[in-house]
PDB file of C-alpha atoms and ligand atoms in Angstrom:
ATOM      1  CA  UNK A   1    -116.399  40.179  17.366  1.00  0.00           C
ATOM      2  CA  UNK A   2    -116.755  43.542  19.063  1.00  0.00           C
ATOM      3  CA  UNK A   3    -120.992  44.229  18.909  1.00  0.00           C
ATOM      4  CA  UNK A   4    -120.452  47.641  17.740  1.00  0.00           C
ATOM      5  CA  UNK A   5    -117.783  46.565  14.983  1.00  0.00           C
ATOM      6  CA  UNK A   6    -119.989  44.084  13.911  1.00  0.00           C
ATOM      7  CA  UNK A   7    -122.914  47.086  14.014  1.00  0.00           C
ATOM      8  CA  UNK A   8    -120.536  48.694  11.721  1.00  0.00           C
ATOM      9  CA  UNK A   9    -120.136  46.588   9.129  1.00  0.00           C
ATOM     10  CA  UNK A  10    -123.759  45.634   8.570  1.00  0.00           C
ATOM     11  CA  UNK A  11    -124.188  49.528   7.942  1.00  0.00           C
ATOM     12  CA  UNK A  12    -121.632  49.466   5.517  1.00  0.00           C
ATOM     13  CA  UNK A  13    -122.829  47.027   3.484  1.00  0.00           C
ATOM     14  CA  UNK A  14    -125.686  48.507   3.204  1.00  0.00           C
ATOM     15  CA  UNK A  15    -124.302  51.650   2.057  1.00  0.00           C
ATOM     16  CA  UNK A  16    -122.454  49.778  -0.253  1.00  0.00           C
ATOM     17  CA  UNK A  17    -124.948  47.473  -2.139  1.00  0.00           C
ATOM     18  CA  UNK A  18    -124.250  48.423  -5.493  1.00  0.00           C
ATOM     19  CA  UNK A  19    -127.798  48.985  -6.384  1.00  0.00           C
ATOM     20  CA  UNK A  20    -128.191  51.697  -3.982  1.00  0.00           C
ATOM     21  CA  UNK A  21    -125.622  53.119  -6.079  1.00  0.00           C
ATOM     22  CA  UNK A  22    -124.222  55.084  -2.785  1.00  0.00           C
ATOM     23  CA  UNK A  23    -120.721  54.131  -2.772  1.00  0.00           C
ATOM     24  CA  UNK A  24    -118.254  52.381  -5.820  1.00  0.00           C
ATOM     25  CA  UNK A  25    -114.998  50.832  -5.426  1.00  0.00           C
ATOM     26  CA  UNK A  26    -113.283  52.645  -2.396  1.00  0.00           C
ATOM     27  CA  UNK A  27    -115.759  55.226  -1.816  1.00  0.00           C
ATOM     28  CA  UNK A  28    -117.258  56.424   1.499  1.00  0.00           C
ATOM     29  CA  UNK A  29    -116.046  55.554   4.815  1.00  0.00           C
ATOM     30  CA  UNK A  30    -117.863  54.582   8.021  1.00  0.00           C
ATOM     31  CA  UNK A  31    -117.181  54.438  11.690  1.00  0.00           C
ATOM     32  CA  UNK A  32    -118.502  53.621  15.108  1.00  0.00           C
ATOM     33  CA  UNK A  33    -117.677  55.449  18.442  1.00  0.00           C
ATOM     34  CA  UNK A  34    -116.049  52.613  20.889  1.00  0.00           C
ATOM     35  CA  UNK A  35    -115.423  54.871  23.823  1.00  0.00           C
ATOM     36  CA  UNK A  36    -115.206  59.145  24.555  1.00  0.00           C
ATOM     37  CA  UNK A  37    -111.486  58.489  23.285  1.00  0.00           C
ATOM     38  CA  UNK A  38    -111.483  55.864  20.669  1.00  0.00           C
ATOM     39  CA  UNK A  39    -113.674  55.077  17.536  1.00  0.00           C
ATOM     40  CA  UNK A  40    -113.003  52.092  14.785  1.00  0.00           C
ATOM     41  CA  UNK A  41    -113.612  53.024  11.131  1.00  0.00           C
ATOM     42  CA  UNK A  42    -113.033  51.746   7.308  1.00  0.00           C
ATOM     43  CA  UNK A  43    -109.072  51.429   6.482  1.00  0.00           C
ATOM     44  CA  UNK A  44    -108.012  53.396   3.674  1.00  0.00           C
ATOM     45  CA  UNK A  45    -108.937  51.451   0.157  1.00  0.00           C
ATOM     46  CA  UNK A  46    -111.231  48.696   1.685  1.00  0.00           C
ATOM     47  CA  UNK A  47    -115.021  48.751   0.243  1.00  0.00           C
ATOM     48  CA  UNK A  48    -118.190  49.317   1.985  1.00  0.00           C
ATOM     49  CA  UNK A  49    -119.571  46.445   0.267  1.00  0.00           C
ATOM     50  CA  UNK A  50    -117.129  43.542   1.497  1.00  0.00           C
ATOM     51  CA  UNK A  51    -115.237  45.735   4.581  1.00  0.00           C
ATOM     52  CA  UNK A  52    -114.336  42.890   6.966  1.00  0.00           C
ATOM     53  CA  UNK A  53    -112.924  43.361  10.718  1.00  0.00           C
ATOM     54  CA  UNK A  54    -109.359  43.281   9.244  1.00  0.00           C
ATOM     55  CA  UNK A  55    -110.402  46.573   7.222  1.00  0.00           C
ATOM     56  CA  UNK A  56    -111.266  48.636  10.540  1.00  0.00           C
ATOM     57  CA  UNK A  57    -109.041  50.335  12.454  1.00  0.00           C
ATOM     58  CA  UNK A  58    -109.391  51.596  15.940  1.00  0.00           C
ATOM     59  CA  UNK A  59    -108.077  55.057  16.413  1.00  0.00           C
ATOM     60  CA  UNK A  60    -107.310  57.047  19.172  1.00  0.00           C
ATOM     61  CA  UNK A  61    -109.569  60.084  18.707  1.00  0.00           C
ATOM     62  CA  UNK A  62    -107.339  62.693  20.450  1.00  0.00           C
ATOM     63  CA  UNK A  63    -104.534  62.215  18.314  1.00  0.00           C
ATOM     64  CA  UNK A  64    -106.685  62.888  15.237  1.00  0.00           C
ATOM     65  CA  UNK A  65    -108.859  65.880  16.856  1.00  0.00           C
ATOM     66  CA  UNK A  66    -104.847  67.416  17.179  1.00  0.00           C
ATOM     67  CA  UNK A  67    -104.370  67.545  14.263  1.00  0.00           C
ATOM     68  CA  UNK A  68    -107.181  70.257  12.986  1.00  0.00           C
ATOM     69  CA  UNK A  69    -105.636  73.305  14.974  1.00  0.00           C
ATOM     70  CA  UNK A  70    -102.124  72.268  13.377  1.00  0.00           C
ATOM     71  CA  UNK A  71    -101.366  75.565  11.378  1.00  0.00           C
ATOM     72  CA  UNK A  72     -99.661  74.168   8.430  1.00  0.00           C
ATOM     73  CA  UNK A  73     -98.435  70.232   7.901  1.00  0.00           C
ATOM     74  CA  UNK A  74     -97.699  68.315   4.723  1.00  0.00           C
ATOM     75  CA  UNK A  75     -99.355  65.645   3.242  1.00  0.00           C
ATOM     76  CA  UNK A  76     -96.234  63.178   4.501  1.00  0.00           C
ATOM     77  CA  UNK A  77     -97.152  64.237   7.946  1.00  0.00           C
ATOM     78  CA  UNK A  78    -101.102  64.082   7.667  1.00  0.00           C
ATOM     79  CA  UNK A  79    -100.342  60.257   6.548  1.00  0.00           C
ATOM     80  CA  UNK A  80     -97.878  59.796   9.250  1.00  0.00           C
ATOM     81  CA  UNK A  81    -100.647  60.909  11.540  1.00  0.00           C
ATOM     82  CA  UNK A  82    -103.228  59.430  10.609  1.00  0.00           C
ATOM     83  CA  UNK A  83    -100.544  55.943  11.273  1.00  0.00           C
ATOM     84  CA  UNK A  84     -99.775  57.230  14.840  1.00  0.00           C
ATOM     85  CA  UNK A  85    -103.171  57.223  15.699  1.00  0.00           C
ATOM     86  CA  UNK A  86    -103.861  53.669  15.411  1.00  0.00           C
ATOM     87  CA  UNK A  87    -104.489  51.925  19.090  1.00  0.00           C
ATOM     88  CA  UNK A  88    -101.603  50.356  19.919  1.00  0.00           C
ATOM     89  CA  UNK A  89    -100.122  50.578  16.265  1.00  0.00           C
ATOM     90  CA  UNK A  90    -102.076  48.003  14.817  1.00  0.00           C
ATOM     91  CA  UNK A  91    -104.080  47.801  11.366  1.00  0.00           C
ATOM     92  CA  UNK A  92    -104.680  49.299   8.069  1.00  0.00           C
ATOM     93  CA  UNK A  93    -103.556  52.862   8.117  1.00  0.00           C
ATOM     94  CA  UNK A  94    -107.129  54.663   8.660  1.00  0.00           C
ATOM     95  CA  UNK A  95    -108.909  56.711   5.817  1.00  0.00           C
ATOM     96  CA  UNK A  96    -107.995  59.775   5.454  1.00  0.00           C
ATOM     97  CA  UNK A  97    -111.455  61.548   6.547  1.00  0.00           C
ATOM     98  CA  UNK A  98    -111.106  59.609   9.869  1.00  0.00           C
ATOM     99  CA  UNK A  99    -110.091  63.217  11.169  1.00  0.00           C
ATOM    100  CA  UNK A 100    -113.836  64.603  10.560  1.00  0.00           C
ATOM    101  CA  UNK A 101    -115.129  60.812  12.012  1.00  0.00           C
ATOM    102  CA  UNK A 102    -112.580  61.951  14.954  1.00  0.00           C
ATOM    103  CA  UNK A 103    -114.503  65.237  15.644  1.00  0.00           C
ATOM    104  CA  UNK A 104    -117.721  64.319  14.752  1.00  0.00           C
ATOM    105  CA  UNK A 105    -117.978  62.077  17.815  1.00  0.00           C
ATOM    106  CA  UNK A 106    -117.447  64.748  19.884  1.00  0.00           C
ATOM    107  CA  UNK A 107    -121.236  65.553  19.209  1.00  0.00           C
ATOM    108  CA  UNK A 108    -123.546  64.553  22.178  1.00  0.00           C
ATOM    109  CA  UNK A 109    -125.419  61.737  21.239  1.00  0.00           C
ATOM    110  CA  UNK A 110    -123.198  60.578  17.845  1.00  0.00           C
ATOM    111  CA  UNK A 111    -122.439  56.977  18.073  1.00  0.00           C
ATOM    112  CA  UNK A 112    -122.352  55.957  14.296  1.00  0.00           C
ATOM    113  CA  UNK A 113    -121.209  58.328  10.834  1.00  0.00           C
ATOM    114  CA  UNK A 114    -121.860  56.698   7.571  1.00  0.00           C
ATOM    115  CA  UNK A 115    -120.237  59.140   4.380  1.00  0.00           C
ATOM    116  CA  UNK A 116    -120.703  58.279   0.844  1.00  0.00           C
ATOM    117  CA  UNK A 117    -120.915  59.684  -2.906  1.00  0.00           C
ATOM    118  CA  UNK A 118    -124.427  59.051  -4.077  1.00  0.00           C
ATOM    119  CA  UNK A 119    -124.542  59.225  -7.368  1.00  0.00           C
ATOM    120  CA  UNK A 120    -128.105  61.351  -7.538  1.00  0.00           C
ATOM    121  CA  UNK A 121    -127.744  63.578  -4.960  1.00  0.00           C
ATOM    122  CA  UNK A 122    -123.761  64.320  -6.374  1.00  0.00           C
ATOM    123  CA  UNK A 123    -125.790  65.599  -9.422  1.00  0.00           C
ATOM    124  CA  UNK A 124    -127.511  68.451  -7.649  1.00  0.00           C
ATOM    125  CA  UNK A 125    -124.479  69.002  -5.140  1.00  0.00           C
ATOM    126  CA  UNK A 126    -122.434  69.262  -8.638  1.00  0.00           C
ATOM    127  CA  UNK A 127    -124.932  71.834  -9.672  1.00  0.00           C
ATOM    128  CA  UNK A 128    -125.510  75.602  -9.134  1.00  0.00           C
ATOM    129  CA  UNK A 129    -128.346  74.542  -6.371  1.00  0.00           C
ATOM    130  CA  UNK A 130    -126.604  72.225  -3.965  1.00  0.00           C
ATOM    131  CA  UNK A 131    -127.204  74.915  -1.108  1.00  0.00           C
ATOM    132  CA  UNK A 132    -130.852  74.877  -1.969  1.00  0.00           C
ATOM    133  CA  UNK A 133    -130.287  71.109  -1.413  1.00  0.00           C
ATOM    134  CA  UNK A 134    -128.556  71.564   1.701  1.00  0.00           C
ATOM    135  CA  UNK A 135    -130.784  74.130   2.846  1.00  0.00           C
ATOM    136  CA  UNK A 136    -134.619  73.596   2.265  1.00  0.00           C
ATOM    137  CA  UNK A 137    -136.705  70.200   2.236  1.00  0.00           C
ATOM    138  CA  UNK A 138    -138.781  69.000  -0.089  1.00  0.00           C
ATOM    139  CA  UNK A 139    -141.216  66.233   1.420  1.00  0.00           C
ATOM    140  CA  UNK A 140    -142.198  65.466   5.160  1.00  0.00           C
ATOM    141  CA  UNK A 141    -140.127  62.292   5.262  1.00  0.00           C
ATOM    142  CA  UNK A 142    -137.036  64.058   4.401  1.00  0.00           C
ATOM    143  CA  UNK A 143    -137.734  66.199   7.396  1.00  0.00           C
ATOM    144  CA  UNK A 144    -137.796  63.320   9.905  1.00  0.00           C
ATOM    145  CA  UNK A 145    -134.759  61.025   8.231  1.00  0.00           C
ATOM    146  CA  UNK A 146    -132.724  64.006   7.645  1.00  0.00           C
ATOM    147  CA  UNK A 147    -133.322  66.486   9.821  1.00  0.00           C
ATOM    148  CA  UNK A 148    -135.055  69.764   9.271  1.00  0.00           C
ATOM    149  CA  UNK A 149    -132.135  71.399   7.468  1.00  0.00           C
ATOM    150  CA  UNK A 150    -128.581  70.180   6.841  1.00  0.00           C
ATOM    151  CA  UNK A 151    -124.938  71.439   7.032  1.00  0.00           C
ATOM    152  CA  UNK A 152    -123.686  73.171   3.871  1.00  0.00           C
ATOM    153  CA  UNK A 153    -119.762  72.393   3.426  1.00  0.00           C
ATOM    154  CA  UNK A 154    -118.423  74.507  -0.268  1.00  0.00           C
ATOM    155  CA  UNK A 155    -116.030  72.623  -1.547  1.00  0.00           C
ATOM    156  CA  UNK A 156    -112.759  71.678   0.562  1.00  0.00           C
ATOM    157  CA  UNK A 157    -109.717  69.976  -0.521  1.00  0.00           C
ATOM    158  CA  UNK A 158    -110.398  66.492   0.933  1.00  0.00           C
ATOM    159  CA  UNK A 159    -108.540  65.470   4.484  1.00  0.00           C
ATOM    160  CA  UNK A 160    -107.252  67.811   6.605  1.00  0.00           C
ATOM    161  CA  UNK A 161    -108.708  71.056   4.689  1.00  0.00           C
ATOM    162  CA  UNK A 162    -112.027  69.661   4.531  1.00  0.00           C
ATOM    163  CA  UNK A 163    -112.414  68.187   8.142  1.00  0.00           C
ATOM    164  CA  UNK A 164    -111.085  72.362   9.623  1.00  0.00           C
ATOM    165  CA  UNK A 165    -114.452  73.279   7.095  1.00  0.00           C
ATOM    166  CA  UNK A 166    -117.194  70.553   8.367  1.00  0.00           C
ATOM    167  CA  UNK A 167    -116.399  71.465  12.123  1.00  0.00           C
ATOM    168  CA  UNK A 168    -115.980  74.993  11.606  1.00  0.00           C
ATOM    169  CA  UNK A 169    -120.052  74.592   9.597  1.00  0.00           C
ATOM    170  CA  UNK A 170    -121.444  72.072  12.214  1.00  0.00           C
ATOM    171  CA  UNK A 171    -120.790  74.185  14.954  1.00  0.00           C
ATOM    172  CA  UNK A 172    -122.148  77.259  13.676  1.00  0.00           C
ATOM    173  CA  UNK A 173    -125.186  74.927  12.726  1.00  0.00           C
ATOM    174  CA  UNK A 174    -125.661  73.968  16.304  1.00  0.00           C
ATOM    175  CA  UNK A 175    -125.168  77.596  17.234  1.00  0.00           C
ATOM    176  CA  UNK A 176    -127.989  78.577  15.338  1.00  0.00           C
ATOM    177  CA  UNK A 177    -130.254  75.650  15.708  1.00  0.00           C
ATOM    178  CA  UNK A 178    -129.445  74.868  19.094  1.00  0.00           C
ATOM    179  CA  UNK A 179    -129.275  70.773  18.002  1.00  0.00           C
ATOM    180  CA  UNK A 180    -127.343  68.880  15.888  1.00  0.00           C
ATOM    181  CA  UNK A 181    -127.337  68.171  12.403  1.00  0.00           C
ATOM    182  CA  UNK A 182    -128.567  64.706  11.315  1.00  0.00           C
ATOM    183  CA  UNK A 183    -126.611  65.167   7.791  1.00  0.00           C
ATOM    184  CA  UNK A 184    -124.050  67.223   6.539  1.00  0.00           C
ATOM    185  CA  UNK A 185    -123.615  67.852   2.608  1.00  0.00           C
ATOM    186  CA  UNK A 186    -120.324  68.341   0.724  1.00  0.00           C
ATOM    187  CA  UNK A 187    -120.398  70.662  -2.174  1.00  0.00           C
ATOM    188  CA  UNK A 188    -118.886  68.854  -5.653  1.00  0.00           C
ATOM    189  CA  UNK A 189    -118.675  65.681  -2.853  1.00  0.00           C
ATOM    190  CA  UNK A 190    -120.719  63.576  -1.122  1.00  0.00           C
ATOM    191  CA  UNK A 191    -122.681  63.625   2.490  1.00  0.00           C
ATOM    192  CA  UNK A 192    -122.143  62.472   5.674  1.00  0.00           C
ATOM    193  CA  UNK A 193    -124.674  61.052   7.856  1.00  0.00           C
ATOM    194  CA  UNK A 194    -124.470  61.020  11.874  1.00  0.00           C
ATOM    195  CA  UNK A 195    -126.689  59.548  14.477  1.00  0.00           C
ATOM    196  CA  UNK A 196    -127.305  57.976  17.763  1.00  0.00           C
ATOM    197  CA  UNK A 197    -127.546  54.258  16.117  1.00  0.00           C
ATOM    198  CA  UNK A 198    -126.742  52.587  12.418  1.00  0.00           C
ATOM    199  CA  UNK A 199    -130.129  52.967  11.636  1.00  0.00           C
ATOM    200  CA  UNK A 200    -130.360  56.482  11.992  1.00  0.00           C
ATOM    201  CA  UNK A 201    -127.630  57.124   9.739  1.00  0.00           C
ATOM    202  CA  UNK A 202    -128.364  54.532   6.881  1.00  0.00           C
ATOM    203  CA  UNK A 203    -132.146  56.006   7.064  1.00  0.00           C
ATOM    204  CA  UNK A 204    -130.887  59.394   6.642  1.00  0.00           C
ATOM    205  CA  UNK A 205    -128.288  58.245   3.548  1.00  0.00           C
ATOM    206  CA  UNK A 206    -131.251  56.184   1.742  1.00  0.00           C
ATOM    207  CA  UNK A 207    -133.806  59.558   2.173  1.00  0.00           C
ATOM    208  CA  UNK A 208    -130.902  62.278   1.285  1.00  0.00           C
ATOM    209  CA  UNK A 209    -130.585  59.926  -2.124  1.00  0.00           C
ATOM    210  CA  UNK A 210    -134.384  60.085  -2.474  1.00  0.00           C
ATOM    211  CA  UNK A 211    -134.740  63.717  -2.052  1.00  0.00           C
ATOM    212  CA  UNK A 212    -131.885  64.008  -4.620  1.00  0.00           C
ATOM    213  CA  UNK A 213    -134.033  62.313  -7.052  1.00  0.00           C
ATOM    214  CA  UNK A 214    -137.335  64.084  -6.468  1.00  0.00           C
ATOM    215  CA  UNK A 215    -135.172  67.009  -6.531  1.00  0.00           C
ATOM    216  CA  UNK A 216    -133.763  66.383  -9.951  1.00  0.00           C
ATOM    217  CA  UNK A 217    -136.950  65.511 -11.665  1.00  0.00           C
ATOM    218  CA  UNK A 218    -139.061  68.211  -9.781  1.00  0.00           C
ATOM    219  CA  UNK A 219    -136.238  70.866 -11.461  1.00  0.00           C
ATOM    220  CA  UNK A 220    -136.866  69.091 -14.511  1.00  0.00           C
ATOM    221  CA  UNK A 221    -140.383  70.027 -13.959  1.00  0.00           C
ATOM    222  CA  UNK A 222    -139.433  73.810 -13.461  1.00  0.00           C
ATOM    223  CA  UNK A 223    -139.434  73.454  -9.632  1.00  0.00           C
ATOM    224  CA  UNK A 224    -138.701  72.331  -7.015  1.00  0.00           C
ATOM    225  CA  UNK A 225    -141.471  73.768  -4.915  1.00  0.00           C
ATOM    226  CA  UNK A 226    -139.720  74.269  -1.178  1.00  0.00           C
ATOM    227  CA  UNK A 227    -142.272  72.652   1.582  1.00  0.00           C
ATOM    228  CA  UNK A 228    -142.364  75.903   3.203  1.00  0.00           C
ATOM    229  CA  UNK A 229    -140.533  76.594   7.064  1.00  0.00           C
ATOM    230  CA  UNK A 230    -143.359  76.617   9.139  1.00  0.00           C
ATOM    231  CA  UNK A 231    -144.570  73.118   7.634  1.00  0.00           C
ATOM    232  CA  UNK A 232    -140.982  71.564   8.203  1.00  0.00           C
ATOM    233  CA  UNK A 233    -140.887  72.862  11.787  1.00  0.00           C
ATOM    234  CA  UNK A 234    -144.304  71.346  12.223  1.00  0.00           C
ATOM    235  CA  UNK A 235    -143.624  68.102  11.226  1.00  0.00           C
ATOM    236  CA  UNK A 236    -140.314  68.228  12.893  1.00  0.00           C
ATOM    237  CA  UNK A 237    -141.270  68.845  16.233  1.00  0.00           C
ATOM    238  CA  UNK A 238    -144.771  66.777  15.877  1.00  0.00           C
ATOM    239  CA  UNK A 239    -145.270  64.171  18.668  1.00  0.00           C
ATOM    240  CA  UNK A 240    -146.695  61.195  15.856  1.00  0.00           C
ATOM    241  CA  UNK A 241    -143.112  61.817  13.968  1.00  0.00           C
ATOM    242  CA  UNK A 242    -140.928  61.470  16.986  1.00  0.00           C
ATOM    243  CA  UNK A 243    -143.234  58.244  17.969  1.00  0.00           C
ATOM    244  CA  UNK A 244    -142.807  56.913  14.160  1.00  0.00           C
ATOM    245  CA  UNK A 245    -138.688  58.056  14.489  1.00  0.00           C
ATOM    246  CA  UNK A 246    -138.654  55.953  17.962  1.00  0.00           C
ATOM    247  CA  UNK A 247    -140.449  53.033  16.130  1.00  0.00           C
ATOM    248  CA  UNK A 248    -138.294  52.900  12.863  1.00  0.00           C
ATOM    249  CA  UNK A 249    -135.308  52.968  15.301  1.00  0.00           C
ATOM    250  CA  UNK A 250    -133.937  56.247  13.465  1.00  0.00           C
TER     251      UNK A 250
HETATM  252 ZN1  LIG B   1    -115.627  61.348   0.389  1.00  0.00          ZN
END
């Protein structure tokens, strides 16, 4: 088997152990860059848990990347793409968020995306303060897993809709930050993790479900109390962080 296919489904069974309570049934979708113009990722309907090589399916990333700056196009067509893309026609037809998989790897650096529905951090991205969530950080090791802010995506009509939103967000993220995102949250949805190795992005799917937790109980408590900005740019750009980062492998 193909290393990074075989990279690819180790991370998503991980994701999809049910105690980690990430990902049920169908849920979430991963994928692994192969080359600048073709990526493999979960077929539509397989599960994290048990995906096997016959449930990936390489894609030609062009085809997909088209498809965003298509004005108008039914959901017939969207399905018919997302069928044309296949490499050489072969394999399950692809999940439908392959198009944001398709983009994201057009980010210097992204090599893996994990996306799931975690069932505590879909409780505060359900809730009147999933910005907050998306915005602010709570503890240090958030910071270094999951970067020292995230993308906020409102609510987008799965597909084609919501892959337009998440590039549209990411790149004014970059914009602003001047580097990219390591995780991207969907309002009423789920996140997405991305990241230079499988590591990175299972790291940054197990501490986004942590800080949902903490950030549950701590608005239980009244709170949360915010670590404020100049504390998460410390410990973001602190030499022993990037050393522990380089050590973890994330
Ligand atoms: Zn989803």
């Amino acid at each position: 088997m193909n290393e990074s296919i075989g990279a690819l489904l180790e991370l998503s069974h991980e994701i999809g152990r049910p105690e980690r309570r990430l990902a049920i049934l169908g849920e979430g979708n991963t994928s692994v860059k192969l080359s600048a113009s073709q990526f493999a990722v979960k077929a539509s309907g397989s599960r994290l848990a048990s995906l096997a090589e016959a449930d990936v399916t390489i894609c030609e990333s062009e085809k997909l990347i088209a498809l965003l700056d298509r004005k108008t196009i039914s959901d017939e067509a969207v399905d018919q793409a997302l069928l044309d893309s296949r490499s050489k026609g072969i394999g399950k037809k692809p999940s439908v968020e392959a198009m944001f998989h398709a983009w994201l790897f057009t980010i210097e650096g992204v090599n893996f995306v994990g996306h799931c529905h975690p069932v505590t951090v879909n409780q505060v991205l359900c809730s009147p303060r999933a910005r907050d969530f998306a915005e602010r950080r709570l503890f240090p090791d958030e910071v270094v897993c999951c970067g020292p802010s995230s993308v906020f995506v409102p609510y987008a009509d799965p597909g084609l809709v919501l892959a337009r939103e998440i590039r549209e967000r990411t790149i004014d993220y970059i914009k602003t930050n001047g580097f990219a995102p390591r995780l991207i949250v969907l309002q009423n949805h789920g996140i997405i993790a991305i990241g230079a190795s499988s590591n990175s992005v299972l790291a940054c799917l197990l501490m986004a479900e942590k800080a949902g937790e903490i950030f549950v109980g701590a608005a239980s408590l009244g709170g949360p109390n915010f670590l404020p900005a100049k504390h998460v740019e410390r410990i973001f750009v602190r030499p022993d962080e990037a050393y522990r980062q380089k050590q973890l492998k994330i």
